Every structure is written in C-alpha cells, then in structure tokens.
XYZ file of N, CA and C in Angstrom:
837
model
N -2.365 -18.779 7.401
C -2.322 -17.721 6.708
C -3.424 -17.746 6.134
N -3.788 -16.719 5.224
C -4.653 -16.580 4.489
C -5.885 -16.824 4.279
N -6.487 -17.064 5.579
C -7.888 -16.925 6.543
C -8.356 -15.766 6.736
N -9.387 -15.072 6.639
C -9.909 -13.750 7.295
C -9.991 -14.398 8.729
N -9.870 -13.925 9.574
C -10.090 -13.386 11.198
C -11.511 -12.493 11.791
N -11.237 -10.855 11.860
C -11.925 -10.393 12.853
C -12.520 -8.409 11.221
N -13.849 -8.544 11.235
C -13.264 -6.745 10.285
C -13.523 -5.792 11.036
N -12.869 -5.037 11.371
C -13.790 -3.926 11.989
C -14.054 -3.340 11.013
N -15.202 -1.972 11.276
C -16.155 -1.049 10.938
C -15.280 0.107 10.910
N -15.006 0.949 10.560
C -14.548 1.941 11.047
C -15.102 3.307 10.568
N -15.004 4.565 11.786
C -16.098 5.465 11.650
C -15.657 6.681 10.966
N -15.899 7.144 9.556
C -16.304 7.839 8.341
C -14.920 8.769 8.526
N -13.595 9.173 9.627
C -13.651 10.772 9.863
C -12.824 10.803 9.056
N -11.921 10.132 7.847
C -11.387 10.278 6.565
C -11.352 8.920 5.942
N -11.053 9.506 4.615
C -11.001 8.574 3.837
C -8.744 7.815 4.045
N -9.241 7.174 4.452
C -8.131 6.097 4.870
C -7.085 5.661 3.405
N -5.759 5.585 3.218
C -5.428 5.236 2.398
C -4.366 4.847 1.950
N -3.577 4.128 3.372
C -2.554 3.298 3.821
C -2.501 3.105 5.653
N -2.121 2.356 6.789
C -2.145 1.501 7.306
C -0.323 1.124 7.570
N -0.802 0.848 8.986
C 0.567 0.867 10.065
C 0.113 0.280 10.789
N 0.672 -1.484 11.755
C 0.163 -1.819 12.962
C 1.681 -1.526 13.460
N 1.262 -0.924 14.085
C 2.428 0.133 15.397
C 2.538 -0.796 16.450
N 1.754 -1.298 17.208
C 2.073 -1.425 18.200
C 1.257 -3.218 18.665
N 1.098 -3.612 19.630
C 0.621 -5.784 19.421
C -0.687 -4.994 19.052
N -1.939 -4.147 19.629
C -3.218 -2.995 19.553
C -3.273 -3.055 18.826
N -2.571 -1.727 18.836
C -3.039 -0.198 17.755
C -2.203 -0.295 16.473
N -3.281 0.581 15.694
C -2.741 0.151 14.271
C -3.061 2.194 13.844
N -1.791 2.241 12.912
C -1.893 4.066 12.498
C -2.456 4.214 10.885
N -2.956 4.898 11.007
C -4.224 4.882 10.271
C -3.444 6.847 8.871
N -3.199 6.578 7.669
C -2.942 7.748 7.248
C -4.311 8.264 5.752
N -4.699 9.266 6.278
C -5.345 9.742 4.615
C -4.861 9.341 3.503
N -5.854 9.053 2.130
C -5.715 8.618 1.558
C -5.394 9.933 0.353
N -4.368 10.015 -0.296
C -4.595 10.723 -1.329
C -3.719 11.782 -1.154
N -3.997 13.133 -1.506
C -4.152 14.687 -1.554
C -4.616 15.019 -0.789
N -4.288 16.196 0.765
C -5.156 16.940 1.077
C -5.070 18.406 1.319
N -5.963 18.532 0.840
C -4.951 20.541 -0.105
C -5.517 21.547 1.763
N -4.843 22.222 2.206
C -4.127 22.241 2.768
C -5.198 23.831 3.495
N -5.273 23.709 4.744
C -6.257 24.876 5.018
C -5.727 25.922 6.068
N -6.642 26.510 5.921
C -5.167 28.130 6.950
C -4.327 27.333 7.621
N -4.927 26.258 8.690
C -4.423 26.011 9.706
C -3.372 25.192 9.943
N -2.849 24.741 8.630
C -2.132 24.157 8.197
C -1.600 22.966 8.794
N -2.920 21.751 9.722
C -2.465 20.815 9.986
C -3.508 19.204 9.734
N -2.628 18.224 8.935
C -3.039 17.287 8.729
C -3.209 16.103 9.162
N -4.508 15.189 9.995
C -4.861 14.790 10.823
C -4.055 13.479 10.483
N -2.996 12.118 10.886
C -2.696 11.005 11.255
C -3.633 9.930 12.266
N -4.045 8.872 12.477
C -5.627 8.902 13.599
C -4.776 7.352 13.659
N -5.655 7.316 15.277
C -4.850 5.760 15.215
C -6.090 4.729 16.231
N -6.236 3.648 15.701
C -7.541 2.494 16.049
C -6.943 1.224 16.838
N -7.351 1.134 17.375
C -7.236 0.279 19.333
C -8.183 -0.614 18.501
N -7.234 -2.222 17.972
C -7.614 -2.949 17.821
C -8.860 -3.271 18.797
N -8.932 -3.809 20.227
C -9.327 -3.989 21.365
C -10.595 -3.636 21.635
N -10.690 -1.950 21.523
C -11.936 -1.156 21.838
C -12.383 -0.945 21.111
N -12.073 -0.770 19.391
C -12.258 -0.128 18.347
C -12.624 1.385 18.573
N -11.691 1.443 19.234
C -11.416 3.144 19.107
C -10.594 3.582 18.345
N -10.731 5.021 17.768
C -10.177 5.502 17.165
C -9.154 7.137 17.370
N -8.299 7.466 17.152
C -8.570 8.756 18.736
C -6.983 9.412 17.743
N -6.716 10.745 17.162
C -6.103 11.725 16.765
C -4.980 11.510 17.205
N -4.040 10.896 16.162
C -2.496 10.505 16.859
C -1.807 11.945 16.640
N -1.650 12.410 15.201
C -0.115 14.295 15.346
C -1.127 14.420 14.212
N -0.457 15.534 13.931
C -1.128 16.436 12.922
C 0.470 16.899 12.256
N 0.624 16.826 11.045
C 2.149 17.506 10.281
C 1.759 19.314 10.753
N 2.946 19.582 10.404
C 3.256 20.928 10.497
C 2.879 21.471 8.720
N 2.245 22.604 8.508
C 1.535 23.148 6.808
C 3.101 23.161 6.202
N 4.149 24.310 6.648
C 5.433 23.615 6.212
C 5.070 24.733 4.834
N 4.156 25.957 3.957
C 3.754 26.468 3.542
C 3.347 25.167 2.262
N 2.898 23.964 2.787
C 2.016 22.978 1.487
C 0.718 23.823 1.063
N 0.650 23.579 -0.237
C -0.689 23.605 -0.799
C -1.277 22.125 -0.684
N -0.710 21.367 -1.393
C -1.258 19.961 -0.784
C -0.290 19.138 -0.535
N -0.519 18.353 0.422
C -0.141 16.917 1.139
C -0.499 15.896 0.648
N 0.300 14.529 0.497
C -0.120 13.663 0.026
C 1.103 12.816 1.511
N 0.810 11.424 2.358
C 1.382 10.362 2.787
C 1.007 9.244 2.512
N 2.445 8.590 3.021
C 2.911 7.746 1.289
C 3.589 6.523 2.347
N 3.293 5.159 2.173
C 4.268 4.104 2.841
C 4.481 4.608 4.382
N 4.010 3.759 5.352
C 3.651 4.316 6.840
C 4.602 2.478 6.843
N 6.146 2.800 7.401
C 6.280 1.793 7.719
C 6.533 1.547 9.454
N 7.087 0.594 10.516
C 7.440 0.486 11.549
C 8.429 -0.146 11.958
N 9.961 1.162 11.865
C 10.756 0.911 12.172
C 10.961 -0.468 13.568
N 10.001 0.059 14.779
C 10.566 -0.533 16.393
C 9.158 -1.016 16.413
N 8.725 -1.262 17.706
C 7.546 -1.207 18.332
C 7.123 -0.222 18.672
N 6.442 0.226 17.671
C 5.058 1.561 18.493
C 6.176 2.779 17.353
N 6.940 2.766 16.716
C 7.600 4.203 15.732
C 7.337 3.818 14.661
N 7.027 4.609 14.102
C 6.700 4.795 13.285
C 7.501 5.627 11.837
N 7.833 5.122 10.498
C 8.757 6.130 10.333
C 7.918 6.055 8.328
N 7.721 7.649 7.515
C 6.574 7.600 6.802
C 6.963 8.854 5.797
N 6.081 8.937 4.382
C 7.027 9.742 3.222
C 5.826 10.533 3.487
N 6.162 12.297 3.389
C 5.592 12.933 2.957
C 5.602 13.928 2.180
N 4.577 14.193 1.502
C 5.230 14.945 0.084
C 4.432 16.923 0.732
N 4.783 16.646 -0.059
C 4.719 18.473 0.282
C 4.613 20.062 -1.387
N 4.115 19.407 -1.830
C 3.442 20.118 -2.245
C 3.229 21.571 -2.513
N 4.129 22.751 -3.174
C 3.975 24.464 -2.839
C 5.253 25.295 -3.896
N 5.334 26.208 -2.986
C 6.576 27.088 -3.921
C 7.616 25.590 -4.014
N 7.817 24.990 -3.022
C 9.404 24.443 -3.684
C 9.151 23.092 -3.549
N 8.158 22.063 -4.209
C 8.444 20.910 -3.818
C 9.114 20.428 -3.825
N 8.610 18.917 -2.597
C 9.726 18.218 -2.195
C 8.875 16.759 -1.161
N 9.751 15.819 -0.820
C 9.191 14.426 -0.493
C 10.392 14.699 1.030
N 9.646 14.120 1.666
C 10.383 13.668 3.414
C 10.037 12.357 3.804
N 11.015 11.841 4.594
C 10.926 11.542 5.254
C 10.572 11.740 6.786
N 10.041 11.391 7.868
C 9.256 11.365 9.109
C 9.937 10.500 10.232
N 9.837 9.997 11.496
C 10.722 9.224 11.811
C 9.645 9.506 13.227
N 8.883 8.740 13.470
C 7.568 9.227 15.136
C 7.126 8.705 15.761
N 7.153 8.182 17.516
C 7.274 7.799 18.105
C 5.995 7.725 18.598
N 5.518 6.704 19.049
C 3.721 6.715 19.509
C 3.489 7.766 20.413
N 4.008 8.246 21.356
C 3.431 9.434 22.587
C 4.007 10.521 22.154
N 4.394 10.759 21.071
C 5.210 12.326 20.600
C 4.207 12.771 19.374
N 4.052 13.905 19.464
C 2.583 14.867 18.756
C 3.354 15.567 17.574
N 5.177 15.428 17.207
C 4.939 15.978 15.685
C 6.341 15.018 15.462
N 6.207 13.943 13.826
C 7.646 13.850 13.517
C 9.091 14.616 13.208
N 10.189 13.841 13.587
C 11.857 14.273 13.099
C 11.801 14.303 12.026
N 12.238 14.527 10.971
C 12.835 14.945 9.794
C 14.139 13.706 9.267
N 13.327 12.958 8.691
C 15.363 12.271 8.719
C 15.750 12.320 7.129
N 14.821 12.544 6.410
C 15.715 13.272 4.890
C 14.083 13.572 3.802
N 15.567 14.696 3.049
C 14.170 14.999 1.219
C 15.007 15.503 1.006
N 14.619 16.205 -0.011
C 15.084 16.837 -1.308
C 13.789 16.384 -2.330
N 13.880 17.681 -2.982
C 12.836 18.176 -3.776
C 12.623 17.612 -4.825
N 11.493 17.213 -5.242
C 11.191 16.114 -6.566
C 11.815 16.428 -7.287
N 12.285 17.926 -7.934
C 13.239 17.477 -9.043
C 14.479 17.673 -9.153
N 14.972 17.253 -7.779
C 16.056 16.403 -7.389
C 16.657 14.905 -8.462
N 15.510 14.253 -8.731
C 15.897 12.894 -8.761
C 15.754 11.726 -7.568
N 16.363 12.659 -6.447
C 16.013 11.461 -5.741
C 15.297 11.650 -4.557
N 13.665 12.945 -4.667
C 12.698 12.313 -4.121
C 12.186 10.931 -3.676
N 11.887 10.565 -2.288
C 11.536 9.202 -2.004
C 10.123 8.546 -2.204
N 9.823 8.224 -2.704
C 8.410 8.049 -2.402
C 7.572 6.242 -2.071
N 9.332 5.598 -1.848
C 8.905 4.336 -0.382
C 10.330 4.382 -0.207
N 10.741 3.584 1.247
C 12.234 3.430 1.596
C 11.787 1.774 2.574
N 13.432 2.133 3.297
C 13.413 0.788 3.843
C 14.428 1.052 5.047
N 14.395 0.678 6.679
C 15.502 0.929 6.777
C 15.889 -0.393 7.709
N 17.111 -0.856 7.363
C 18.112 -1.676 7.433
C 17.861 -1.623 9.034
N 17.823 -3.108 9.988
C 17.359 -3.248 11.240
C 18.555 -3.322 11.608
N 19.461 -3.665 12.959
C 20.226 -3.191 13.833
C 21.370 -2.494 13.842
N 22.678 -2.228 14.090
C 23.782 -1.532 13.704
C 23.984 -0.403 12.900
N 23.656 -0.880 11.469
C 24.144 -0.606 10.144
C 22.608 0.859 10.072
N 21.796 -0.049 9.928
C 20.510 1.235 10.233
C 21.110 2.151 8.250
N 21.576 0.826 7.515
C 21.191 1.708 5.853
C 19.488 1.846 5.508
N 19.399 3.181 5.530
C 18.466 3.694 4.371
C 18.424 3.600 2.863
N 17.141 3.106 2.693
C 17.451 2.601 1.032
C 16.357 3.501 0.732
N 15.973 4.262 -0.579
C 14.922 4.758 -1.068
C 14.545 4.352 -2.460
N 13.806 4.122 -2.194
C 12.992 4.202 -3.597
C 12.106 5.472 -4.427
N 13.176 6.126 -5.502
C 12.497 7.369 -5.773
C 11.568 7.261 -6.663
N 11.102 8.851 -7.078
C 9.895 9.144 -7.632
C 10.662 8.531 -9.317
N 11.779 8.790 -9.717
C 11.821 7.837 -11.470
C 12.295 6.803 -10.845
N 12.069 5.716 -9.878
C 11.984 3.567 -9.897
C 13.214 3.556 -9.622
N 13.940 4.180 -9.343
C 15.261 3.691 -8.777
C 16.047 3.393 -7.685
N 15.870 2.484 -6.889
C 17.084 2.688 -5.610
C 18.112 2.750 -5.213
N 18.265 3.696 -4.097
C 19.224 4.632 -4.200
C 19.588 4.127 -2.622
N 20.957 4.171 -1.610
C 21.510 3.671 -0.259
C 21.592 5.834 0.111
N 21.160 5.662 0.974
C 20.343 7.659 1.263
C 21.478 7.380 2.615
N 21.842 6.257 3.282
C 22.933 6.681 4.479
C 23.473 7.716 4.626
N 25.012 8.265 3.458
C 25.375 8.510 3.424
C 24.955 10.091 1.724
N 25.834 11.483 1.820
C 25.508 11.800 1.136
C 26.530 11.751 -0.368
N 26.525 12.060 -1.336
C 25.068 11.341 -2.350
C 24.516 10.077 -1.884
N 23.222 10.048 -2.224
C 22.788 8.876 -2.419
C 23.564 8.160 -3.354
N 23.385 6.856 -3.350
C 24.136 6.032 -3.837
C 23.386 4.617 -4.760
N 23.565 4.944 -5.560
C 22.559 3.805 -6.766
C 23.212 2.426 -6.097
N 21.701 1.594 -5.602
C 22.669 -0.303 -5.357
C 22.007 -1.264 -5.962
N 21.097 -1.199 -6.804
C 21.050 -1.191 -8.084
C 20.119 -1.547 -9.274
N 20.603 -2.183 -10.554
C 19.751 -2.120 -11.865
C 20.009 -1.144 -12.996
N 19.763 -1.576 -14.497
C 19.939 -0.715 -15.624
C 19.738 -0.341 -15.982
N 20.337 0.302 -17.370
C 19.702 1.809 -18.062
C 18.000 1.170 -18.242
N 17.737 0.162 -18.516
C 16.139 0.427 -19.144
C 15.373 -0.699 -17.703
N 15.764 -0.611 -16.652
C 14.864 -1.031 -16.186
C 14.181 0.067 -14.388
N 13.020 -0.629 -14.286
C 12.289 0.038 -13.746
C 12.861 -0.538 -11.422
N 13.018 0.370 -10.724
C 13.228 -0.452 -9.131
C 12.089 -0.123 -8.491
N 11.549 -0.496 -7.516
C 10.847 0.378 -6.416
C 10.506 -0.989 -5.476
N 9.592 -0.051 -4.455
C 9.996 -0.925 -2.707
C 10.395 -1.863 -2.329
N 11.783 -1.500 -1.920
C 13.124 -1.448 -1.262
C 12.438 -2.100 -0.182
N 12.824 -3.507 0.518
C 12.256 -3.543 2.029
C 13.311 -4.782 2.796
N 14.259 -4.378 3.772
C 15.310 -5.494 4.156
C 14.704 -6.183 5.095
N 14.805 -7.475 5.291
C 14.200 -8.228 6.080
C 15.100 -8.115 7.431
N 14.078 -8.302 8.207
C 14.700 -8.460 9.714
C 15.266 -8.934 10.296
N 16.384 -9.626 9.793
C 18.110 -9.756 9.531
C 18.893 -8.917 9.900
N 17.825 -7.588 8.703
C 19.014 -6.624 7.716
C 20.085 -7.563 7.202
N 20.178 -8.710 7.103
C 20.638 -9.574 5.370
C 20.384 -9.254 4.236
N 19.217 -9.380 3.383
C 18.620 -9.135 2.073
C 17.956 -8.037 2.118
N 18.180 -7.132 1.279
C 17.412 -6.224 0.988
C 16.174 -7.227 -0.740
N 15.195 -6.960 -0.273
C 14.363 -7.192 -1.580
C 13.376 -6.106 -2.076
N 12.692 -6.471 -3.250
C 12.735 -4.991 -3.852
C 11.655 -6.061 -5.267
N 11.259 -4.968 -6.289
C 10.086 -5.206 -7.309
C 10.885 -4.562 -8.258
N 11.735 -5.496 -9.214
C 12.696 -4.999 -10.453
C 10.986 -5.546 -11.932
N 11.914 -4.146 -13.252
C 10.523 -4.825 -14.406
C 11.395 -3.991 -14.898
N 10.801 -4.186 -16.474
C 12.085 -3.284 -17.839
C 10.849 -2.146 -18.031
N 11.233 -1.284 -18.370
C 9.853 -0.097 -18.246
C 9.835 -0.245 -19.730
N 8.521 0.611 -19.673
C 7.668 0.623 -20.943
C 6.674 0.871 -19.859
N 5.569 -0.092 -21.147
C 4.487 0.446 -21.186
C 3.916 -0.840 -19.905
N 2.794 0.012 -19.458
C 2.189 -0.746 -18.181
C 0.990 -2.187 -19.137
N 0.649 -3.012 -18.283
C 1.353 -3.790 -16.562
C 2.458 -4.172 -16.939
N 4.087 -3.804 -15.969
C 5.253 -4.802 -16.612
C 5.264 -5.738 -15.872
N 6.365 -6.713 -16.677
C 6.855 -7.918 -16.034
C 7.606 -7.964 -15.480
N 7.763 -8.238 -14.066
C 8.606 -8.734 -13.518
C 8.636 -9.331 -12.170
N 9.933 -9.290 -11.674
C 10.269 -10.381 -11.001
C 10.368 -9.583 -9.096
N 10.279 -10.444 -7.565
C 11.040 -9.315 -6.821
C 11.991 -10.141 -7.117
N 12.655 -9.435 -6.494
C 14.189 -9.673 -6.560
C 15.069 -9.536 -4.129
N 16.801 -10.153 -4.707
C 17.113 -9.739 -3.618
C 18.635 -9.423 -4.069
N 19.193 -8.465 -2.759
C 20.289 -8.047 -2.500
C 21.253 -8.330 -1.675
N 22.168 -8.822 -1.346
C 23.039 -8.704 0.087
C 23.421 -7.303 0.455
N 23.748 -7.384 1.152
C 24.062 -5.744 2.667
C 24.398 -5.125 1.792
N 26.101 -5.769 0.773
C 26.661 -4.897 -0.164
C 26.814 -4.407 -1.119
N 25.711 -5.419 -1.372
C 24.699 -4.104 -2.875
C 25.600 -5.663 -4.205
N 25.659 -6.622 -3.371
C 26.974 -7.227 -5.091
C 26.486 -8.469 -5.469
N 25.459 -8.865 -4.681
C 24.606 -9.980 -4.993
C 23.661 -10.002 -4.899
N 22.923 -10.624 -6.498
C 22.257 -10.380 -6.706
C 20.823 -11.380 -7.235
N 19.850 -11.946 -6.595
C 19.119 -12.639 -7.506
C 17.640 -12.965 -7.361
N 17.124 -13.463 -8.187
C 15.383 -13.029 -8.155
C 14.910 -14.206 -7.193
N 13.867 -13.634 -6.228
C 12.995 -14.975 -5.606
C 12.033 -15.485 -6.385
N 11.604 -13.926 -6.920
C 9.806 -14.926 -7.519
C 9.895 -14.199 -8.558
N 9.718 -14.745 -10.004
C 9.332 -14.667 -11.070
C 7.483 -13.999 -11.220
N 7.397 -13.646 -12.355
C 5.923 -13.675 -13.094
C 5.209 -12.517 -11.852
N 5.567 -11.636 -11.495
C 5.273 -10.896 -10.116
C 4.807 -8.647 -10.920
N 3.832 -8.576 -11.312
C 3.497 -7.187 -11.883
C 3.979 -6.329 -10.980
N 3.623 -5.482 -11.270
C 4.556 -4.303 -10.355
C 3.563 -3.611 -9.574
N 4.078 -4.129 -8.204
C 3.871 -4.002 -6.802
C 3.210 -2.456 -6.153
N 2.104 -2.217 -5.597
C 2.226 -1.372 -4.746
C 3.284 -1.096 -2.899
N 3.138 -2.200 -2.566
C 3.253 -2.348 -1.184
C 4.693 -4.144 -1.213
N 5.412 -3.871 -0.155
C 6.198 -5.707 -0.138
C 7.202 -5.412 1.513
N 6.593 -5.837 2.268
C 7.070 -6.168 3.696
C 7.233 -7.077 3.656
N 7.939 -7.902 4.678
C 8.550 -9.055 4.940
C 7.869 -9.078 6.315
N 7.708 -10.710 7.027
C 7.204 -10.275 8.302
C 8.124 -10.986 9.349
N 7.436 -10.402 10.609
C 8.883 -10.413 11.923
C 9.562 -10.960 11.829
N 9.422 -12.384 11.733
C 9.735 -13.687 11.401
C 11.016 -13.541 10.635
N 10.868 -12.998 8.942
C 11.445 -13.424 7.661
C 11.007 -14.484 6.980
N 10.185 -14.621 7.195
C 10.315 -16.177 6.361
C 9.367 -15.970 5.366
N 8.175 -14.582 5.730
C 7.541 -14.757 4.739
C 7.294 -13.376 3.716
N 7.475 -13.168 2.798
C 7.745 -11.747 2.359
C 6.032 -11.691 1.330
N 5.798 -10.011 2.232
C 4.143 -10.599 1.545
C 4.397 -8.601 0.734
N 3.266 -8.896 -0.645
C 3.343 -7.705 -1.419
C 1.781 -7.703 -1.832
N 1.946 -6.248 -2.403
C 0.447 -6.422 -2.664
C -0.051 -5.617 -4.482
N -0.194 -6.798 -5.251
C 0.374 -6.514 -6.732
C -0.178 -7.228 -7.876
N 0.388 -7.753 -8.671
C -0.604 -9.050 -9.634
C 0.747 -10.313 -9.444
N -0.201 -11.195 -9.621
C 0.800 -12.176 -9.704
C 0.977 -13.210 -10.369
N 1.285 -13.555 -11.611
C 0.588 -14.371 -13.096
C -0.555 -13.675 -13.436
N -0.942 -12.129 -13.119
C -1.896 -12.175 -13.821
C -3.237 -11.465 -12.945
N -2.233 -12.133 -11.889
C -3.824 -11.893 -11.244
C -3.922 -10.779 -9.616
N -4.418 -9.894 -9.416
C -4.164 -9.278 -8.824
C -4.386 -8.983 -7.095
N -4.110 -8.394 -6.792
C -4.010 -9.158 -4.769
C -3.731 -8.933 -3.760
N -3.257 -9.638 -2.612
C -2.670 -9.099 -1.938
C -1.597 -10.483 -1.298
N -0.119 -10.998 -1.583
C 0.061 -11.982 -2.161
C 0.915 -12.124 -0.530
N 0.979 -13.165 -0.100
C 2.792 -13.913 0.196
C 3.540 -14.808 0.154
N 4.090 -14.359 0.451
C 5.333 -15.618 -0.075
C 6.459 -16.083 0.240
N 6.323 -17.915 0.860
C 7.584 -18.210 2.005
C 8.595 -18.830 1.076
N 10.084 -18.747 0.838
C 10.413 -18.800 -0.809
C 10.835 -20.454 0.546
N 11.349 -20.508 1.726
C 12.026 -22.522 2.072
C 10.976 -22.885 1.096
N 9.459 -23.225 1.716
C 8.599 -23.955 1.261
C 7.948 -24.046 -0.213
N 8.695 -22.722 -0.908
C 8.305 -22.129 -2.179
C 6.480 -22.640 -2.349
N 5.720 -21.779 -1.473
C 4.469 -21.220 -1.237
C 4.245 -20.644 -1.098
N 2.868 -19.702 -1.892
C 2.478 -18.381 -2.046
C 0.917 -18.095 -1.957
N 0.878 -17.771 -1.553
C -0.978 -17.643 -0.627
C -1.041 -16.022 -0.994
N -2.667 -16.188 -1.563
C -3.272 -14.769 -1.855
C -4.094 -14.419 -0.972
N -3.870 -14.018 0.522
C -4.289 -12.988 1.234
C -5.868 -12.413 1.257
N -5.896 -11.411 -0.212
C -7.039 -11.248 -0.697
C -6.740 -10.659 -2.056
N -8.130 -10.794 -2.292
C -8.270 -11.017 -3.288
C -8.584 -9.225 -4.516
N -8.202 -8.403 -4.052
C -7.727 -7.599 -3.968
C -6.775 -6.078 -3.754
N -5.357 -5.774 -4.671
C -4.313 -4.745 -4.579
C -4.930 -3.562 -3.343
N -4.407 -3.726 -2.433
C -4.574 -3.025 -0.957
C -3.442 -2.372 -0.033
N -3.949 -1.770 0.702
C -2.691 -1.481 1.382
C -2.496 -2.384 2.819
N -1.778 -3.112 3.739
C -1.688 -4.245 4.523
C -0.593 -4.038 4.923
N -0.524 -4.093 6.572
C 0.474 -4.554 7.542
C 0.567 -5.627 7.887
N 1.539 -6.038 8.405
C 2.140 -7.270 9.710
C 1.531 -6.654 11.212
N 1.690 -7.582 11.735
C 1.315 -7.017 13.212
C 2.915 -7.180 13.536
N 3.215 -6.461 14.958
C 5.098 -7.194 14.892
C 5.330 -7.626 16.288
N 3.898 -8.315 16.042
C 4.569 -9.121 17.220
C 3.897 -10.722 16.970
N 3.727 -10.615 15.961
C 2.730 -11.947 15.610
C 2.635 -12.754 14.054
N 3.661 -13.310 13.669
C 4.409 -13.570 12.287
C 2.809 -13.828 11.212
N 1.786 -14.571 12.194
C 1.153 -15.224 11.209
C -0.356 -14.245 10.687
N 0.322 -12.582 11.369
C -1.053 -12.454 11.339
C -0.316 -10.810 10.529
N -1.373 -10.647 9.216
C -1.361 -8.878 8.961
C -2.735 -8.830 8.820
N -3.080 -7.686 8.489
C -4.337 -6.159 8.905
C -4.867 -5.628 7.039
N -5.338 -5.922 6.203
C -5.878 -5.943 5.087
C -6.651 -4.646 5.139
N -6.634 -3.380 3.847
C -7.075 -2.337 4.497
C -8.013 -2.191 3.094
N -9.465 -2.308 3.500
C -9.842 -2.611 1.809
C -11.432 -1.670 2.224
N -11.628 -1.685 0.530
C -12.911 -0.660 0.964
C -14.152 -1.233 0.024
N -15.183 -0.711 0.793
C -16.324 -0.855 -0.569
C -17.067 0.133 -0.606
N -17.485 -0.391 -1.757
C -17.995 0.978 -2.690
C -19.288 1.486 -2.491
N -19.148 2.613 -1.990
C -20.438 3.523 -2.085
C -20.614 3.521 -0.662
N -19.501 2.857 0.200
C -19.522 1.892 1.892
C -18.586 3.095 2.924
N -18.587 2.285 3.574
C -17.623 3.413 5.055
C -16.255 2.168 4.684
N -15.151 2.381 4.963
C -13.651 0.771 5.280
C -13.530 0.363 6.018
N -13.077 -0.872 5.753
C -12.983 -1.969 6.417
C -11.721 -2.168 6.955
N -11.652 -2.974 7.886
C -10.479 -3.964 8.361
C -10.399 -5.339 7.961
N -10.079 -5.584 7.388
C -10.224 -6.871 7.777
C -8.663 -7.558 8.080
N -8.776 -8.528 8.865
C -8.041 -8.878 9.641
C -7.451 -10.516 9.535
C-alpha cells in the first residue's frame, strides 16, 4: 500500500476531474469542472483501458436545457455499474443522481432536487445489499437518507458540517466527514454510524475537510483525499491495525479497484502538461 506501480499518460481529449474504476480493466473519466452547453447538448464521459491504454467515449448525457453541466462524485456501485451526480444549471437549476451500466449509453435518474431546496446532492453513497439505503451529502453540508420522501437527516448538530458519506462493503457502517462550521480549514474527524443511524463513533481525528472518501473492497481500508494533521494528500487508514498511509502527496481524485483490495488509482495533473494516472 502506498507504492506507485504504473503511470498512464492520457491523450488530452478533455480536462478530466473525476475517476471511477469500473471493471477489472477499465476506468471511467469524467470532465473537470463545468462544461458549457453546446447547441447539440451532449457531454461525453470517457473509458480508459488499463491493458491497451485505449480511450473511448462511453456515453453522452442529454442537455435537458442546461446552460452549464458539471459532473461530480462518480461511484462504482457494482462491477460495471456507476452512479454519479450531474449538476444542471438552467432555468431551474437542479442536481441529480444517475445510474448507468457499462453497455448503456444513457443513465437513468435515481434522485434529483432543485439547488434551492436544500436537498440537492453533491455526494452520495448507496448501501450494499437488499436494504439499499441511499444517503446523500447535500449542497448545504448535511447528510440525509433519501430512500424515502421526504429525505431524513441522519446525523449532525446545528453547528456542524457533514459531508462525503460512504457505506462500507458490508453495509454495516456509514463513514463520513464531520467538523464545526466556520472558516476554513475546518478541523474535523472521520466518523462512523450504524445502519440505524443511532450509534455514532469517531474513527480518525485531525482530518481536515475532505473532497472524497471511500472504503476498499474488503472494507479494511478507508481512503480519503484531504488533509491529515495539516498535510494534504490521498490517505488510507486501517482502523484494526491503527495504520495510516499517505498514498499521494497532493489532494487528488482516486478510485479503488473493484476486484483488488490492494490497488487504487489516483488522477493527478502535471503543471502545464497532460493528465496522468498513477496506480
């Protein structure tokens, strides 16, 4: 854990900003930041094959009268199946969750709400197993169970900010980042809830606000991109062994392999250069 394996240099088809390891050999790459809507109204998401180094367009989202589209927080919820947040800025700004499988060319909407509602998602996690509870992290930094309507708040006090929910592979623990509201950087901790949202504990202290949080396939490591003890990077923590490893020395998008517990991939950008994947 923490050793760089291979680097993959990507053709500059688009400025990538998010990555999801989709199958054993393929990763999905989502555009960085906001994409202005063209009259034709589609925005491409790409596939990269780790064996052949080949890039292909996977699918293109529909315009839906969006002036600006932004892709956020791709998550692999099953082998070859991804969910992601799509922000649509138009006459009725909204943020929606979409689910798509490898051989589909259009995602199906799972959940959406207007940005003004307070329930607009910027992150999410789908519980594995039959229960399949959908927890969303909202634009105002609260956590809600969105499985039923209206969404139910699952944690947090009035002066707290909560974000980056992540169900463990067993579905028995919901990890998230929590801290006090106020100026940045916010000192906080990674915390864990049980499936009933009644018992909460602190897993790891001294964690600054994080941009992503994800369990390894076996659930023994929890990786996050953010600050730990005021040092930025991509980190992985094993609670049983009380061991923390710095995977990368800068905050970067990352994704675990869905089939190999010891491998993750980090998406980084060289200054004035192409995008590179570091495994």
